[in-house]
PDB file of C-alpha atoms in Angstrom:
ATOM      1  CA  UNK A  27     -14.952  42.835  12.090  1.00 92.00           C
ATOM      2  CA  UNK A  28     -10.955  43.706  12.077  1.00 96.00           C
ATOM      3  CA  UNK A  29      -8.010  41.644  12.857  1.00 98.00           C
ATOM      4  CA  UNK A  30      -5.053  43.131  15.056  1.00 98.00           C
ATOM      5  CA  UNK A  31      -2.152  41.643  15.032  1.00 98.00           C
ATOM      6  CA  UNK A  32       1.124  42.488  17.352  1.00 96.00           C
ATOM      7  CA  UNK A  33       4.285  40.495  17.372  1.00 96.00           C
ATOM      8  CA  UNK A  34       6.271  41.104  20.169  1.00 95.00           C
ATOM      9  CA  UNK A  35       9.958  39.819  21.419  1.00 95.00           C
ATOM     10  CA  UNK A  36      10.641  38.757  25.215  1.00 96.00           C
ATOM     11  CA  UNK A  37      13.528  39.548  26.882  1.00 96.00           C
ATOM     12  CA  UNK A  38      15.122  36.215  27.048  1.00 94.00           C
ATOM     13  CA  UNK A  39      14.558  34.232  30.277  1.00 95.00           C
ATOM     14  CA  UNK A  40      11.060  36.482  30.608  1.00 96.00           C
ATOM     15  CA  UNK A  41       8.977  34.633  28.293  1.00 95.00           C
ATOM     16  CA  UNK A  42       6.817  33.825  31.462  1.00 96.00           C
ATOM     17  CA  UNK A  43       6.184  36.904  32.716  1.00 96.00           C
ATOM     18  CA  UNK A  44       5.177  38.204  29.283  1.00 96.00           C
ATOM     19  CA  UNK A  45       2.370  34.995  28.933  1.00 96.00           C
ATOM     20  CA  UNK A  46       1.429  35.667  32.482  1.00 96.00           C
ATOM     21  CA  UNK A  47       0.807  39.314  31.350  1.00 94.00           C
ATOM     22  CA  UNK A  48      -1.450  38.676  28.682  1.00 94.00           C
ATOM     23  CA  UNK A  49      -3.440  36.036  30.028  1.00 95.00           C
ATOM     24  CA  UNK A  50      -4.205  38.698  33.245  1.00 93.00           C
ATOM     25  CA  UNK A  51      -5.404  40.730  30.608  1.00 92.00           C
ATOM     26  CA  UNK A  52      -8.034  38.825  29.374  1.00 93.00           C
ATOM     27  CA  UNK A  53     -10.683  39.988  31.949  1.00 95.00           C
ATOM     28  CA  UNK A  54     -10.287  43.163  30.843  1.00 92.00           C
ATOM     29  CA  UNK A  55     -10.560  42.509  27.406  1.00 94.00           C
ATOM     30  CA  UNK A  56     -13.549  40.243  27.683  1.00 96.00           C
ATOM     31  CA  UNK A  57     -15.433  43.876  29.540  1.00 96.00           C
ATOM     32  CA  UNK A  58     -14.040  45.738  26.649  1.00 96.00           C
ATOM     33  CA  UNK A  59     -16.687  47.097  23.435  1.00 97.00           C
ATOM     34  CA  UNK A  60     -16.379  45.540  20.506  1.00 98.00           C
ATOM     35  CA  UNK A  61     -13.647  42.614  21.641  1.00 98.00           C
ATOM     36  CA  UNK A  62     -14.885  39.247  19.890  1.00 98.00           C
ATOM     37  CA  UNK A  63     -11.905  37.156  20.992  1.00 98.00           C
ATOM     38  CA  UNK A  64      -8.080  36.511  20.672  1.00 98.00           C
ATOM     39  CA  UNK A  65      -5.197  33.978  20.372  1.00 98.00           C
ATOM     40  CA  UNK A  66      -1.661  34.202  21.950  1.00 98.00           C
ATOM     41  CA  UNK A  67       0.384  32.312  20.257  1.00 97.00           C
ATOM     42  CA  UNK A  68       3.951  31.658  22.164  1.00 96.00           C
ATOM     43  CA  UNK A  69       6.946  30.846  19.624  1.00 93.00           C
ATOM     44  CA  UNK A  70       8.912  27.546  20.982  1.00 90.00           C
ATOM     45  CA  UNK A  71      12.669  28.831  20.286  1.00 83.00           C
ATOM     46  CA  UNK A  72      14.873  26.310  18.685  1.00 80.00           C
ATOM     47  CA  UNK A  73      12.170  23.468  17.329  1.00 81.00           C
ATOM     48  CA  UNK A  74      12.003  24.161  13.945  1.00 81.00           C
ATOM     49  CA  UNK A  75      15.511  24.513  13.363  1.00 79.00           C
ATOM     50  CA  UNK A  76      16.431  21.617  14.989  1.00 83.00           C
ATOM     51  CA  UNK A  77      13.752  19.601  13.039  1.00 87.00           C
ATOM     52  CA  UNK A  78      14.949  21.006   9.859  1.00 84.00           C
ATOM     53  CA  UNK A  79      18.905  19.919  10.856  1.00 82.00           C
ATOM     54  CA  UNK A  80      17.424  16.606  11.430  1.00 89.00           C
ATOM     55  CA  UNK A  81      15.686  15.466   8.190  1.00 90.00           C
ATOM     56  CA  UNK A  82      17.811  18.216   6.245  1.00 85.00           C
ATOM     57  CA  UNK A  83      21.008  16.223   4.246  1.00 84.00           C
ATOM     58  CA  UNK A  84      24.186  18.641   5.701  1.00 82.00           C
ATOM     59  CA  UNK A  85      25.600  19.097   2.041  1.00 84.00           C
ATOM     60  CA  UNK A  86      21.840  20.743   1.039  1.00 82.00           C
ATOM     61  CA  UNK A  87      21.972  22.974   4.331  1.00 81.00           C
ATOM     62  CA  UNK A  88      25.462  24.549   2.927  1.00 82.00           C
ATOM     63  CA  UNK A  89      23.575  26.399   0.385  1.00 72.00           C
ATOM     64  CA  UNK A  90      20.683  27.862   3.101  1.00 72.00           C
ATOM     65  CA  UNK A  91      22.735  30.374   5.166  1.00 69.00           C
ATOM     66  CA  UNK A  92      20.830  31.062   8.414  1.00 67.00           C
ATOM     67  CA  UNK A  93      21.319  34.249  10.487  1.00 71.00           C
ATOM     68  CA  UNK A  94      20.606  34.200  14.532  1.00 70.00           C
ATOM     69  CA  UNK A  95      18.065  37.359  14.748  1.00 69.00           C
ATOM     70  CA  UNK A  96      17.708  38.702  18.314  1.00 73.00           C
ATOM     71  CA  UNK A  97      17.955  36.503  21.203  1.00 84.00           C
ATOM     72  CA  UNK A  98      14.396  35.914  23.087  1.00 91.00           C
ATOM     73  CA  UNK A  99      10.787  34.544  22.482  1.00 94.00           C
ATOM     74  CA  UNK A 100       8.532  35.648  20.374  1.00 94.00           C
ATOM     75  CA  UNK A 101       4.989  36.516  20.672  1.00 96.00           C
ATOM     76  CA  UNK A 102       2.378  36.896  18.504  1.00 97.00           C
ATOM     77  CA  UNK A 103      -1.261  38.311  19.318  1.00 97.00           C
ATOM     78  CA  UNK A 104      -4.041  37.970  16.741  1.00 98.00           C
ATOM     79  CA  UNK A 105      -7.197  39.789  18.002  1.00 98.00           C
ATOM     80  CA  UNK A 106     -10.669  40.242  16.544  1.00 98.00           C
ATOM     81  CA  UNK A 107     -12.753  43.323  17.167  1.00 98.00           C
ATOM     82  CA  UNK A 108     -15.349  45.424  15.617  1.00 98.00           C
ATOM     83  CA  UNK A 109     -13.961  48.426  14.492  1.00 97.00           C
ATOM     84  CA  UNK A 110      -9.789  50.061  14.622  1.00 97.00           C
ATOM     85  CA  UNK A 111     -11.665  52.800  16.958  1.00 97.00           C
ATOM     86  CA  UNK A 112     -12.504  50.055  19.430  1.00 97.00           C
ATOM     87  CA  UNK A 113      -9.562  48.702  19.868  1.00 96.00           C
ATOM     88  CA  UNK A 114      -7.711  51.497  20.249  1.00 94.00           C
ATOM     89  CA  UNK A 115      -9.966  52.918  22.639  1.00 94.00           C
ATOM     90  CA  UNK A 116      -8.817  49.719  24.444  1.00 93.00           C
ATOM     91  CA  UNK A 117      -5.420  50.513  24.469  1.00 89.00           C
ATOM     92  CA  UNK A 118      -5.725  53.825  25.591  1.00 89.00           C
ATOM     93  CA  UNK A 119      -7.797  53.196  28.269  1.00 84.00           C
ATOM     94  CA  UNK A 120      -7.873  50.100  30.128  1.00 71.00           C
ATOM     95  CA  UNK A 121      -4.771  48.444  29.118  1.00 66.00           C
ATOM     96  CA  UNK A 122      -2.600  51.891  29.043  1.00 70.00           C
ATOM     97  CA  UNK A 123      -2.017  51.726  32.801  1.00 69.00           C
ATOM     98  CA  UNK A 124      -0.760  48.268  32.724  1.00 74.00           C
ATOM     99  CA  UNK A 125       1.944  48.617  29.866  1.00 78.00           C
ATOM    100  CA  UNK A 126       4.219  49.777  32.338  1.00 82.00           C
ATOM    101  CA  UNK A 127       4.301  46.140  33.857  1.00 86.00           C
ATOM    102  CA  UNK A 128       5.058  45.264  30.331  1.00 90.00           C
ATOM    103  CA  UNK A 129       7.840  47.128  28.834  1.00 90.00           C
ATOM    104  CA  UNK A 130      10.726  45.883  31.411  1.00 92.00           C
ATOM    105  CA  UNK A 131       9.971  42.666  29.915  1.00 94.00           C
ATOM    106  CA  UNK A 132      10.477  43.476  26.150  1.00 94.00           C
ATOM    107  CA  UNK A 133      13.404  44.088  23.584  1.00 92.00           C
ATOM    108  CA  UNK A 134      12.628  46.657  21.321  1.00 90.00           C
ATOM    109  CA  UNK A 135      11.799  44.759  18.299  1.00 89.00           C
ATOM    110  CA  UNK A 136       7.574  44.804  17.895  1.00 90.00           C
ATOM    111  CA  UNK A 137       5.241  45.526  15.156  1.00 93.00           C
ATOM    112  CA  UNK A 138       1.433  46.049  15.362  1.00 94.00           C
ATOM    113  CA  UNK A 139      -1.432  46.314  12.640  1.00 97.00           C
ATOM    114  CA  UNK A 140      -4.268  45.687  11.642  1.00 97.00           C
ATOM    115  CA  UNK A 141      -5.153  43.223   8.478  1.00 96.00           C
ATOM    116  CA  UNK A 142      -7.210  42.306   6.083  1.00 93.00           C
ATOM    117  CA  UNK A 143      -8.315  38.430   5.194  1.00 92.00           C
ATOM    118  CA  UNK A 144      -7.466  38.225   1.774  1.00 95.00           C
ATOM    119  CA  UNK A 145      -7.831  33.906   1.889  1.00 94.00           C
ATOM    120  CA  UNK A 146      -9.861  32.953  -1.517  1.00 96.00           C
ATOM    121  CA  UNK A 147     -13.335  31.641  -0.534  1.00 92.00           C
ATOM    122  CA  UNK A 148     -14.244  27.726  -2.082  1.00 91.00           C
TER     123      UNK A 148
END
């Protein structure tokens, strides 16, 4: 079995439209070879800074700089197949038609791989 993972960055205000994507996708996953099952994981802007600022002393967050990266909400999918030739065969075929619904709602910053599990085993 292989992982994929692709991190993607909505377009801010869009977030929605990018969630209600990938959840229409899931049909067509599910009918796909080889798919064993994903997660779509939906960052939450703005909590874990703020938490941080909260319990955080402000003379200690003087020394931690923090640079704004690109506005919008991130995404990140973690899929499980059985082999890279699956998957892509997935997004070449049944998915491929549908990216065009996709892109408008995008900035241009993604990555996608796939990965190894390299946790140590008890």
């Amino acid at each position: 079995m292989i992982t994929y993972v692709a991190i993607l960055l909505a377009k801010p205000g869009h977030e929605l439209a990018v969630t209600q994507f990938y959840q229409d996708l899931e049909p067509l996953m599910k009918a796909a070879p080889g798919y064993r099952g994903r997660k779509i994981l939906r960052a939450r802007p703005g909590v874990m800074e703020a938490e941080v600022r909260r319990v955080t002393p402000p003379e200690e967050l003087k020394g931690h700089g923090h640079e704004d990266g690109p506005a919008g909400v991130q995404f990140v999918m973690v899929e499980q197949w059985d082999s890279v030739a699956e998957r892509i065969a997935f997004s070449r075929g049944a998915s491929r038609a549908r990216s065009k619904d996709l892109f408008p709602h995008l900035l241009p910053q993604h990555s996608h791989e796939f990965y190894e599990d390299v946790t140590p085993q008890p």
